[in-house]
PDB file of N, CA, C and O in Angstrom:
ATOM      1  N   MET A   1     218.014 151.758  23.425  1.00 62.00           N
ATOM      2  CA  MET A   1     218.073 150.462  24.051  1.00 62.00           C
ATOM      3  C   MET A   1     216.862 149.661  23.581  1.00 62.00           C
ATOM      4  O   MET A   1     215.744 150.134  23.602  1.00 62.00           O
ATOM      5  N   LYS A   2     217.094 148.442  23.198  1.00 82.00           N
ATOM      6  CA  LYS A   2     216.022 147.603  22.675  1.00 82.00           C
ATOM      7  C   LYS A   2     215.205 146.987  23.809  1.00 82.00           C
ATOM      8  O   LYS A   2     215.744 146.592  24.831  1.00 82.00           O
ATOM      9  N   ASN A   3     213.913 146.930  23.581  1.00 85.00           N
ATOM     10  CA  ASN A   3     213.018 146.339  24.582  1.00 85.00           C
ATOM     11  C   ASN A   3     213.327 144.867  24.809  1.00 85.00           C
ATOM     12  O   ASN A   3     213.102 144.357  25.901  1.00 85.00           O
ATOM     13  N   GLU A   4     213.837 144.187  23.776  1.00 90.00           N
ATOM     14  CA  GLU A   4     214.185 142.766  23.936  1.00 90.00           C
ATOM     15  C   GLU A   4     215.291 142.601  24.969  1.00 90.00           C
ATOM     16  O   GLU A   4     215.243 141.678  25.792  1.00 90.00           O
ATOM     17  N   ASN A   5     216.290 143.475  24.910  1.00 90.00           N
ATOM     18  CA  ASN A   5     217.392 143.412  25.886  1.00 90.00           C
ATOM     19  C   ASN A   5     216.886 143.689  27.298  1.00 90.00           C
ATOM     20  O   ASN A   5     217.293 143.029  28.251  1.00 90.00           O
ATOM     21  N   ILE A   6     216.008 144.668  27.412  1.00 93.00           N
ATOM     22  CA  ILE A   6     215.463 145.010  28.728  1.00 93.00           C
ATOM     23  C   ILE A   6     214.701 143.823  29.295  1.00 93.00           C
ATOM     24  O   ILE A   6     214.910 143.429  30.447  1.00 93.00           O
ATOM     25  N   SER A   7     213.822 143.243  28.485  1.00 93.00           N
ATOM     26  CA  SER A   7     213.031 142.088  28.941  1.00 93.00           C
ATOM     27  C   SER A   7     213.927 140.905  29.291  1.00 93.00           C
ATOM     28  O   SER A   7     213.712 140.232  30.302  1.00 93.00           O
ATOM     29  N   LEU A   8     214.919 140.660  28.457  1.00 95.00           N
ATOM     30  CA  LEU A   8     215.837 139.546  28.698  1.00 95.00           C
ATOM     31  C   LEU A   8     216.548 139.712  30.032  1.00 95.00           C
ATOM     32  O   LEU A   8     216.600 138.788  30.848  1.00 95.00           O
ATOM     33  N   TRP A   9     217.057 140.906  30.303  1.00 95.00           N
ATOM     34  CA  TRP A   9     217.792 141.124  31.539  1.00 95.00           C
ATOM     35  C   TRP A   9     216.892 141.201  32.761  1.00 95.00           C
ATOM     36  O   TRP A   9     217.291 140.814  33.858  1.00 95.00           O
ATOM     37  N   GLN A  10     215.671 141.638  32.582  1.00 95.00           N
ATOM     38  CA  GLN A  10     214.726 141.581  33.706  1.00 95.00           C
ATOM     39  C   GLN A  10     214.486 140.132  34.105  1.00 95.00           C
ATOM     40  O   GLN A  10     214.461 139.798  35.295  1.00 95.00           O
ATOM     41  N   ARG A  11     214.332 139.271  33.111  1.00 96.00           N
ATOM     42  CA  ARG A  11     214.138 137.842  33.392  1.00 96.00           C
ATOM     43  C   ARG A  11     215.386 137.240  34.012  1.00 96.00           C
ATOM     44  O   ARG A  11     215.305 136.442  34.951  1.00 96.00           O
ATOM     45  N   ARG A  12     216.554 137.595  33.501  1.00 97.00           N
ATOM     46  CA  ARG A  12     217.807 137.051  34.037  1.00 97.00           C
ATOM     47  C   ARG A  12     218.006 137.452  35.499  1.00 97.00           C
ATOM     48  O   ARG A  12     218.398 136.624  36.322  1.00 97.00           O
ATOM     49  N   ILE A  13     217.759 138.702  35.807  1.00 96.00           N
ATOM     50  CA  ILE A  13     217.960 139.174  37.180  1.00 96.00           C
ATOM     51  C   ILE A  13     216.957 138.511  38.118  1.00 96.00           C
ATOM     52  O   ILE A  13     217.304 138.106  39.234  1.00 96.00           O
ATOM     53  N   ALA A  14     215.719 138.344  37.665  1.00 96.00           N
ATOM     54  CA  ALA A  14     214.717 137.643  38.476  1.00 96.00           C
ATOM     55  C   ALA A  14     215.125 136.185  38.675  1.00 96.00           C
ATOM     56  O   ALA A  14     214.974 135.629  39.771  1.00 96.00           O
ATOM     57  N   ASP A  15     215.671 135.571  37.617  1.00 97.00           N
ATOM     58  CA  ASP A  15     216.135 134.179  37.707  1.00 97.00           C
ATOM     59  C   ASP A  15     217.266 134.044  38.713  1.00 97.00           C
ATOM     60  O   ASP A  15     217.286 133.120  39.525  1.00 97.00           O
ATOM     61  N   LYS A  16     218.191 135.000  38.690  1.00 97.00           N
ATOM     62  CA  LYS A  16     219.311 134.969  39.644  1.00 97.00           C
ATOM     63  C   LYS A  16     218.793 135.058  41.072  1.00 97.00           C
ATOM     64  O   LYS A  16     219.205 134.297  41.946  1.00 97.00           O
ATOM     65  N   LYS A  17     217.846 135.964  41.314  1.00 96.00           N
ATOM     66  CA  LYS A  17     217.298 136.125  42.663  1.00 96.00           C
ATOM     67  C   LYS A  17     216.629 134.852  43.155  1.00 96.00           C
ATOM     68  O   LYS A  17     216.788 134.459  44.307  1.00 96.00           O
ATOM     69  N   SER A  18     215.884 134.219  42.275  1.00 97.00           N
ATOM     70  CA  SER A  18     215.140 133.018  42.684  1.00 97.00           C
ATOM     71  C   SER A  18     215.997 131.755  42.708  1.00 97.00           C
ATOM     72  O   SER A  18     215.595 130.745  43.289  1.00 97.00           O
ATOM     73  N   SER A  19     217.186 131.816  42.105  1.00 96.00           N
ATOM     74  CA  SER A  19     218.019 130.615  42.008  1.00 96.00           C
ATOM     75  C   SER A  19     218.643 130.197  43.339  1.00 96.00           C
ATOM     76  O   SER A  19     218.913 129.019  43.555  1.00 96.00           O
ATOM     77  N   GLY A  20     218.928 131.161  44.199  1.00 95.00           N
ATOM     78  CA  GLY A  20     219.597 130.853  45.457  1.00 95.00           C
ATOM     79  C   GLY A  20     221.091 130.632  45.288  1.00 95.00           C
ATOM     80  O   GLY A  20     221.784 130.327  46.255  1.00 95.00           O
ATOM     81  N   LEU A  21     221.590 130.799  44.074  1.00 97.00           N
ATOM     82  CA  LEU A  21     223.019 130.605  43.803  1.00 97.00           C
ATOM     83  C   LEU A  21     223.801 131.876  44.102  1.00 97.00           C
ATOM     84  O   LEU A  21     223.253 132.979  44.058  1.00 97.00           O
ATOM     85  N   LYS A  22     225.079 131.701  44.376  1.00 97.00           N
ATOM     86  CA  LYS A  22     225.972 132.847  44.466  1.00 97.00           C
ATOM     87  C   LYS A  22     226.151 133.381  43.052  1.00 97.00           C
ATOM     88  O   LYS A  22     226.002 132.651  42.064  1.00 97.00           O
ATOM     89  N   LEU A  23     226.476 134.670  42.956  1.00 97.00           N
ATOM     90  CA  LEU A  23     226.582 135.304  41.643  1.00 97.00           C
ATOM     91  C   LEU A  23     227.602 134.606  40.753  1.00 97.00           C
ATOM     92  O   LEU A  23     227.345 134.384  39.565  1.00 97.00           O
ATOM     93  N   ASP A  24     228.753 134.246  41.310  1.00 97.00           N
ATOM     94  CA  ASP A  24     229.776 133.550  40.507  1.00 97.00           C
ATOM     95  C   ASP A  24     229.221 132.266  39.896  1.00 97.00           C
ATOM     96  O   ASP A  24     229.425 131.997  38.711  1.00 97.00           O
ATOM     97  N   GLU A  25     228.516 131.486  40.698  1.00 98.00           N
ATOM     98  CA  GLU A  25     227.960 130.219  40.223  1.00 98.00           C
ATOM     99  C   GLU A  25     226.899 130.459  39.149  1.00 98.00           C
ATOM    100  O   GLU A  25     226.890 129.793  38.108  1.00 98.00           O
ATOM    101  N   TRP A  26     226.011 131.408  39.407  1.00 97.00           N
ATOM    102  CA  TRP A  26     224.937 131.695  38.467  1.00 97.00           C
ATOM    103  C   TRP A  26     225.489 132.195  37.135  1.00 97.00           C
ATOM    104  O   TRP A  26     225.033 131.780  36.068  1.00 97.00           O
ATOM    105  N   CYS A  27     226.486 133.077  37.193  1.00 97.00           N
ATOM    106  CA  CYS A  27     227.096 133.607  35.966  1.00 97.00           C
ATOM    107  C   CYS A  27     227.774 132.493  35.173  1.00 97.00           C
ATOM    108  O   CYS A  27     227.663 132.438  33.946  1.00 97.00           O
ATOM    109  N   THR A  28     228.470 131.597  35.853  1.00 98.00           N
ATOM    110  CA  THR A  28     229.126 130.479  35.172  1.00 98.00           C
ATOM    111  C   THR A  28     228.089 129.597  34.487  1.00 98.00           C
ATOM    112  O   THR A  28     228.250 129.231  33.321  1.00 98.00           O
ATOM    113  N   LEU A  29     227.027 129.277  35.194  1.00 97.00           N
ATOM    114  CA  LEU A  29     225.954 128.446  34.628  1.00 97.00           C
ATOM    115  C   LEU A  29     225.308 129.082  33.400  1.00 97.00           C
ATOM    116  O   LEU A  29     224.934 128.396  32.458  1.00 97.00           O
ATOM    117  N   ASN A  30     225.180 130.390  33.416  1.00 97.00           N
ATOM    118  CA  ASN A  30     224.497 131.105  32.334  1.00 97.00           C
ATOM    119  C   ASN A  30     225.453 131.726  31.320  1.00 97.00           C
ATOM    120  O   ASN A  30     225.008 132.459  30.433  1.00 97.00           O
ATOM    121  N   GLN A  31     226.728 131.442  31.473  1.00 97.00           N
ATOM    122  CA  GLN A  31     227.766 131.939  30.564  1.00 97.00           C
ATOM    123  C   GLN A  31     227.717 133.463  30.414  1.00 97.00           C
ATOM    124  O   GLN A  31     227.735 134.015  29.320  1.00 97.00           O
ATOM    125  N   LEU A  32     227.634 134.126  31.565  1.00 97.00           N
ATOM    126  CA  LEU A  32     227.608 135.580  31.606  1.00 97.00           C
ATOM    127  C   LEU A  32     228.704 136.070  32.542  1.00 97.00           C
ATOM    128  O   LEU A  32     229.147 135.336  33.421  1.00 97.00           O
ATOM    129  N   THR A  33     229.092 137.327  32.372  1.00 97.00           N
ATOM    130  CA  THR A  33     230.083 137.900  33.276  1.00 97.00           C
ATOM    131  C   THR A  33     229.386 138.654  34.400  1.00 97.00           C
ATOM    132  O   THR A  33     228.259 139.131  34.242  1.00 97.00           O
ATOM    133  N   LYS A  34     230.089 138.757  35.526  1.00 97.00           N
ATOM    134  CA  LYS A  34     229.558 139.542  36.641  1.00 97.00           C
ATOM    135  C   LYS A  34     229.420 141.005  36.224  1.00 97.00           C
ATOM    136  O   LYS A  34     228.482 141.681  36.623  1.00 97.00           O
ATOM    137  N   HIS A  35     230.354 141.448  35.406  1.00 97.00           N
ATOM    138  CA  HIS A  35     230.306 142.828  34.920  1.00 97.00           C
ATOM    139  C   HIS A  35     228.997 143.086  34.175  1.00 97.00           C
ATOM    140  O   HIS A  35     228.324 144.093  34.423  1.00 97.00           O
ATOM    141  N   ALA A  36     228.607 142.185  33.277  1.00 97.00           N
ATOM    142  CA  ALA A  36     227.360 142.350  32.519  1.00 97.00           C
ATOM    143  C   ALA A  36     226.157 142.330  33.462  1.00 97.00           C
ATOM    144  O   ALA A  36     225.222 143.127  33.316  1.00 97.00           O
ATOM    145  N   TYR A  37     226.178 141.433  34.434  1.00 97.00           N
ATOM    146  CA  TYR A  37     225.078 141.333  35.393  1.00 97.00           C
ATOM    147  C   TYR A  37     224.912 142.649  36.163  1.00 97.00           C
ATOM    148  O   TYR A  37     223.814 143.203  36.244  1.00 97.00           O
ATOM    149  N   TYR A  38     226.007 143.150  36.725  1.00 97.00           N
ATOM    150  CA  TYR A  38     225.935 144.380  37.505  1.00 97.00           C
ATOM    151  C   TYR A  38     225.574 145.582  36.624  1.00 97.00           C
ATOM    152  O   TYR A  38     224.847 146.476  37.056  1.00 97.00           O
ATOM    153  N   TYR A  39     226.075 145.615  35.400  1.00 96.00           N
ATOM    154  CA  TYR A  39     225.759 146.689  34.462  1.00 96.00           C
ATOM    155  C   TYR A  39     224.248 146.759  34.237  1.00 96.00           C
ATOM    156  O   TYR A  39     223.631 147.822  34.357  1.00 96.00           O
ATOM    157  N   TRP A  40     223.648 145.633  33.918  1.00 95.00           N
ATOM    158  CA  TRP A  40     222.222 145.607  33.617  1.00 95.00           C
ATOM    159  C   TRP A  40     221.362 145.776  34.878  1.00 95.00           C
ATOM    160  O   TRP A  40     220.301 146.402  34.822  1.00 95.00           O
ATOM    161  N   LYS A  41     221.827 145.263  35.967  1.00 96.00           N
ATOM    162  CA  LYS A  41     221.074 145.442  37.214  1.00 96.00           C
ATOM    163  C   LYS A  41     220.986 146.929  37.540  1.00 96.00           C
ATOM    164  O   LYS A  41     219.917 147.437  37.893  1.00 96.00           O
ATOM    165  N   ARG A  42     222.084 147.650  37.404  1.00 95.00           N
ATOM    166  CA  ARG A  42     222.123 149.090  37.662  1.00 95.00           C
ATOM    167  C   ARG A  42     221.291 149.852  36.633  1.00 95.00           C
ATOM    168  O   ARG A  42     220.533 150.760  36.970  1.00 95.00           O
ATOM    169  N   LYS A  43     221.430 149.475  35.374  1.00 94.00           N
ATOM    170  CA  LYS A  43     220.702 150.148  34.302  1.00 94.00           C
ATOM    171  C   LYS A  43     219.186 150.020  34.505  1.00 94.00           C
ATOM    172  O   LYS A  43     218.449 150.995  34.365  1.00 94.00           O
ATOM    173  N   LEU A  44     218.727 148.840  34.852  1.00 94.00           N
ATOM    174  CA  LEU A  44     217.298 148.624  35.083  1.00 94.00           C
ATOM    175  C   LEU A  44     216.813 149.386  36.317  1.00 94.00           C
ATOM    176  O   LEU A  44     215.714 149.945  36.317  1.00 94.00           O
ATOM    177  N   ALA A  45     217.627 149.437  37.353  1.00 92.00           N
ATOM    178  CA  ALA A  45     217.269 150.194  38.556  1.00 92.00           C
ATOM    179  C   ALA A  45     217.170 151.680  38.233  1.00 92.00           C
ATOM    180  O   ALA A  45     216.235 152.357  38.670  1.00 92.00           O
ATOM    181  N   ASP A  46     218.110 152.184  37.434  1.00 89.00           N
ATOM    182  CA  ASP A  46     218.078 153.597  37.045  1.00 89.00           C
ATOM    183  C   ASP A  46     216.844 153.911  36.206  1.00 89.00           C
ATOM    184  O   ASP A  46     216.246 154.974  36.337  1.00 89.00           O
ATOM    185  N   MET A  47     216.464 152.971  35.348  1.00 87.00           N
ATOM    186  CA  MET A  47     215.264 153.168  34.520  1.00 87.00           C
ATOM    187  C   MET A  47     214.019 153.229  35.394  1.00 87.00           C
ATOM    188  O   MET A  47     213.124 154.034  35.147  1.00 87.00           O
ATOM    189  N   GLU A  48     213.945 152.401  36.421  1.00 84.00           N
ATOM    190  CA  GLU A  48     212.800 152.412  37.328  1.00 84.00           C
ATOM    191  C   GLU A  48     212.714 153.733  38.074  1.00 84.00           C
ATOM    192  O   GLU A  48     211.646 154.298  38.230  1.00 84.00           O
ATOM    193  N   ILE A  49     213.856 154.216  38.520  1.00 77.00           N
ATOM    194  CA  ILE A  49     213.888 155.474  39.260  1.00 77.00           C
ATOM    195  C   ILE A  49     213.468 156.627  38.362  1.00 77.00           C
ATOM    196  O   ILE A  49     212.642 157.446  38.751  1.00 77.00           O
ATOM    197  N   SER A  50     214.009 156.675  37.142  1.00 73.00           N
ATOM    198  CA  SER A  50     213.673 157.795  36.259  1.00 73.00           C
ATOM    199  C   SER A  50     212.213 157.754  35.830  1.00 73.00           C
ATOM    200  O   SER A  50     211.589 158.786  35.662  1.00 73.00           O
ATOM    201  N   SER A  51     211.636 156.573  35.677  1.00 70.00           N
ATOM    202  CA  SER A  51     210.229 156.516  35.294  1.00 70.00           C
ATOM    203  C   SER A  51     209.323 156.874  36.464  1.00 70.00           C
ATOM    204  O   SER A  51     208.264 157.457  36.283  1.00 70.00           O
ATOM    205  N   SER A  52     209.732 156.578  37.688  1.00 65.00           N
ATOM    206  CA  SER A  52     208.909 156.947  38.841  1.00 65.00           C
ATOM    207  C   SER A  52     209.075 158.423  39.187  1.00 65.00           C
ATOM    208  O   SER A  52     208.175 159.033  39.732  1.00 65.00           O
ATOM    209  N   ASP A  53     210.220 159.023  38.851  1.00 59.00           N
ATOM    210  CA  ASP A  53     210.442 160.447  39.108  1.00 59.00           C
ATOM    211  C   ASP A  53     209.500 161.314  38.294  1.00 59.00           C
ATOM    212  O   ASP A  53     209.118 162.390  38.725  1.00 59.00           O
ATOM    213  N   ALA A  54     209.092 160.856  37.126  1.00 57.00           N
ATOM    214  CA  ALA A  54     208.238 161.648  36.265  1.00 57.00           C
ATOM    215  C   ALA A  54     206.924 161.973  36.947  1.00 57.00           C
ATOM    216  O   ALA A  54     206.340 163.032  36.714  1.00 57.00           O
ATOM    217  N   SER A  55     206.439 161.113  37.785  1.00 58.00           N
ATOM    218  CA  SER A  55     205.163 161.362  38.439  1.00 58.00           C
ATOM    219  C   SER A  55     205.312 162.151  39.740  1.00 58.00           C
ATOM    220  O   SER A  55     204.318 162.546  40.329  1.00 58.00           O
ATOM    221  N   LEU A  56     206.527 162.409  40.177  1.00 60.00           N
ATOM    222  CA  LEU A  56     206.731 163.130  41.426  1.00 60.00           C
ATOM    223  C   LEU A  56     206.634 164.643  41.257  1.00 60.00           C
ATOM    224  O   LEU A  56     206.374 165.360  42.208  1.00 60.00           O
ATOM    225  N   PHE A  57     206.866 165.131  40.062  1.00 64.00           N
ATOM    226  CA  PHE A  57     206.919 166.560  39.831  1.00 64.00           C
ATOM    227  C   PHE A  57     205.810 166.984  38.875  1.00 64.00           C
ATOM    228  O   PHE A  57     205.580 166.366  37.865  1.00 64.00           O
ATOM    229  N   VAL A  58     205.151 168.051  39.257  1.00 67.00           N
ATOM    230  CA  VAL A  58     204.097 168.611  38.435  1.00 67.00           C
ATOM    231  C   VAL A  58     204.391 170.085  38.240  1.00 67.00           C
ATOM    232  O   VAL A  58     204.691 170.803  39.204  1.00 67.00           O
ATOM    233  N   GLU A  59     204.296 170.555  37.015  1.00 75.00           N
ATOM    234  CA  GLU A  59     204.561 171.961  36.745  1.00 75.00           C
ATOM    235  C   GLU A  59     203.379 172.799  37.212  1.00 75.00           C
ATOM    236  O   GLU A  59     202.228 172.509  36.900  1.00 75.00           O
ATOM    237  N   VAL A  60     203.685 173.832  37.987  1.00 79.00           N
ATOM    238  CA  VAL A  60     202.657 174.747  38.481  1.00 79.00           C
ATOM    239  C   VAL A  60     202.976 176.119  37.902  1.00 79.00           C
ATOM    240  O   VAL A  60     204.021 176.685  38.199  1.00 79.00           O
ATOM    241  N   PRO A  61     202.080 176.643  37.080  1.00 83.00           N
ATOM    242  CA  PRO A  61     202.364 177.954  36.486  1.00 83.00           C
ATOM    243  C   PRO A  61     202.320 179.048  37.548  1.00 83.00           C
ATOM    244  O   PRO A  61     201.457 179.036  38.431  1.00 83.00           O
ATOM    245  N   ALA A  62     203.269 179.966  37.463  1.00 83.00           N
ATOM    246  CA  ALA A  62     203.331 181.081  38.416  1.00 83.00           C
ATOM    247  C   ALA A  62     202.392 182.185  37.957  1.00 83.00           C
ATOM    248  O   ALA A  62     202.230 182.420  36.764  1.00 83.00           O
ATOM    249  N   GLU A  63     201.772 182.853  38.907  1.00 82.00           N
ATOM    250  CA  GLU A  63     200.918 183.985  38.568  1.00 82.00           C
ATOM    251  C   GLU A  63     201.812 185.199  38.366  1.00 82.00           C
ATOM    252  O   GLU A  63     202.820 185.357  39.065  1.00 82.00           O
ATOM    253  N   PRO A  64     201.460 186.053  37.436  1.00 77.00           N
ATOM    254  CA  PRO A  64     202.293 187.233  37.200  1.00 77.00           C
ATOM    255  C   PRO A  64     202.291 188.154  38.418  1.00 77.00           C
ATOM    256  O   PRO A  64     201.268 188.297  39.093  1.00 77.00           O
ATOM    257  N   ALA A  65     203.432 188.743  38.692  1.00 72.00           N
ATOM    258  CA  ALA A  65     203.557 189.661  39.824  1.00 72.00           C
ATOM    259  C   ALA A  65     202.834 190.964  39.502  1.00 72.00           C
ATOM    260  O   ALA A  65     202.868 191.438  38.371  1.00 72.00           O
ATOM    261  N   VAL A  66     202.159 191.529  40.500  1.00 70.00           N
ATOM    262  CA  VAL A  66     201.443 192.794  40.322  1.00 70.00           C
ATOM    263  C   VAL A  66     202.066 193.818  41.257  1.00 70.00           C
ATOM    264  O   VAL A  66     202.174 193.581  42.460  1.00 70.00           O
ATOM    265  N   LYS A  67     202.483 194.954  40.694  1.00 67.00           N
ATOM    266  CA  LYS A  67     203.077 196.023  41.507  1.00 67.00           C
ATOM    267  C   LYS A  67     201.963 196.864  42.098  1.00 67.00           C
ATOM    268  O   LYS A  67     200.982 197.175  41.432  1.00 67.00           O
ATOM    269  N   LYS A  68     202.114 197.222  43.360  1.00 68.00           N
ATOM    270  CA  LYS A  68     201.114 198.076  44.018  1.00 68.00           C
ATOM    271  C   LYS A  68     201.123 199.462  43.387  1.00 68.00           C
ATOM    272  O   LYS A  68     202.173 199.981  43.055  1.00 68.00           O
ATOM    273  N   GLY A  69     199.925 200.022  43.272  1.00 64.00           N
ATOM    274  CA  GLY A  69     199.808 201.378  42.754  1.00 64.00           C
ATOM    275  C   GLY A  69     199.767 201.446  41.236  1.00 64.00           C
ATOM    276  O   GLY A  69     199.736 202.522  40.677  1.00 64.00           O
ATOM    277  N   THR A  70     199.774 200.341  40.564  1.00 60.00           N
ATOM    278  CA  THR A  70     199.711 200.363  39.101  1.00 60.00           C
ATOM    279  C   THR A  70     198.262 200.262  38.674  1.00 60.00           C
ATOM    280  O   THR A  70     197.374 199.917  39.455  1.00 60.00           O
ATOM    281  N   MET A  71     198.034 200.546  37.447  1.00 61.00           N
ATOM    282  CA  MET A  71     196.686 200.508  36.896  1.00 61.00           C
ATOM    283  C   MET A  71     196.098 199.106  37.038  1.00 61.00           C
ATOM    284  O   MET A  71     194.942 198.961  37.419  1.00 61.00           O
ATOM    285  N   SER A  72     196.885 198.048  36.787  1.00 57.00           N
ATOM    286  CA  SER A  72     196.356 196.696  36.870  1.00 57.00           C
ATOM    287  C   SER A  72     196.027 196.321  38.312  1.00 57.00           C
ATOM    288  O   SER A  72     195.089 195.586  38.568  1.00 57.00           O
ATOM    289  N   ASP A  73     196.790 196.859  39.272  1.00 54.00           N
ATOM    290  CA  ASP A  73     196.513 196.602  40.681  1.00 54.00           C
ATOM    291  C   ASP A  73     195.161 197.193  41.074  1.00 54.00           C
ATOM    292  O   ASP A  73     194.353 196.562  41.720  1.00 54.00           O
ATOM    293  N   THR A  74     194.915 198.414  40.614  1.00 54.00           N
ATOM    294  CA  THR A  74     193.652 199.075  40.902  1.00 54.00           C
ATOM    295  C   THR A  74     192.490 198.309  40.285  1.00 54.00           C
ATOM    296  O   THR A  74     191.455 198.136  40.895  1.00 54.00           O
ATOM    297  N   MET A  75     192.690 197.831  39.089  1.00 58.00           N
ATOM    298  CA  MET A  75     191.626 197.106  38.391  1.00 58.00           C
ATOM    299  C   MET A  75     191.330 195.774  39.083  1.00 58.00           C
ATOM    300  O   MET A  75     190.189 195.354  39.125  1.00 58.00           O
ATOM    301  N   LEU A  76     192.348 195.133  39.652  1.00 58.00           N
ATOM    302  CA  LEU A  76     192.145 193.868  40.315  1.00 58.00           C
ATOM    303  C   LEU A  76     191.375 194.014  41.609  1.00 58.00           C
ATOM    304  O   LEU A  76     190.568 193.188  41.983  1.00 58.00           O
ATOM    305  N   ILE A  77     191.588 195.116  42.316  1.00 59.00           N
ATOM    306  CA  ILE A  77     190.940 195.331  43.605  1.00 59.00           C
ATOM    307  C   ILE A  77     189.447 195.591  43.401  1.00 59.00           C
ATOM    308  O   ILE A  77     188.618 195.140  44.165  1.00 59.00           O
ATOM    309  N   GLN A  78     189.094 196.303  42.377  1.00 55.00           N
ATOM    310  CA  GLN A  78     187.688 196.658  42.140  1.00 55.00           C
ATOM    311  C   GLN A  78     186.939 195.473  41.728  1.00 55.00           C
ATOM    312  O   GLN A  78     186.458 194.688  41.481  1.00 55.00           O
TER     313      GLN A  78
END
């Protein structure tokens, strides 16, 4: 996906919100379809969610399991 398209649709969606127009009117004025508007609105929302999800999860390495009574268990206790 090209960054130009993303920027263009971010501006368009912001323009629609600030216009106060109904979607039908705004789409007619801008020669766009409602389908395209909803497609890009959803796509941009999904991109925001996926980029914010990356910071929610952190990989934590697991410590190796140690069996009781093994040589390594004895060495760890000492």
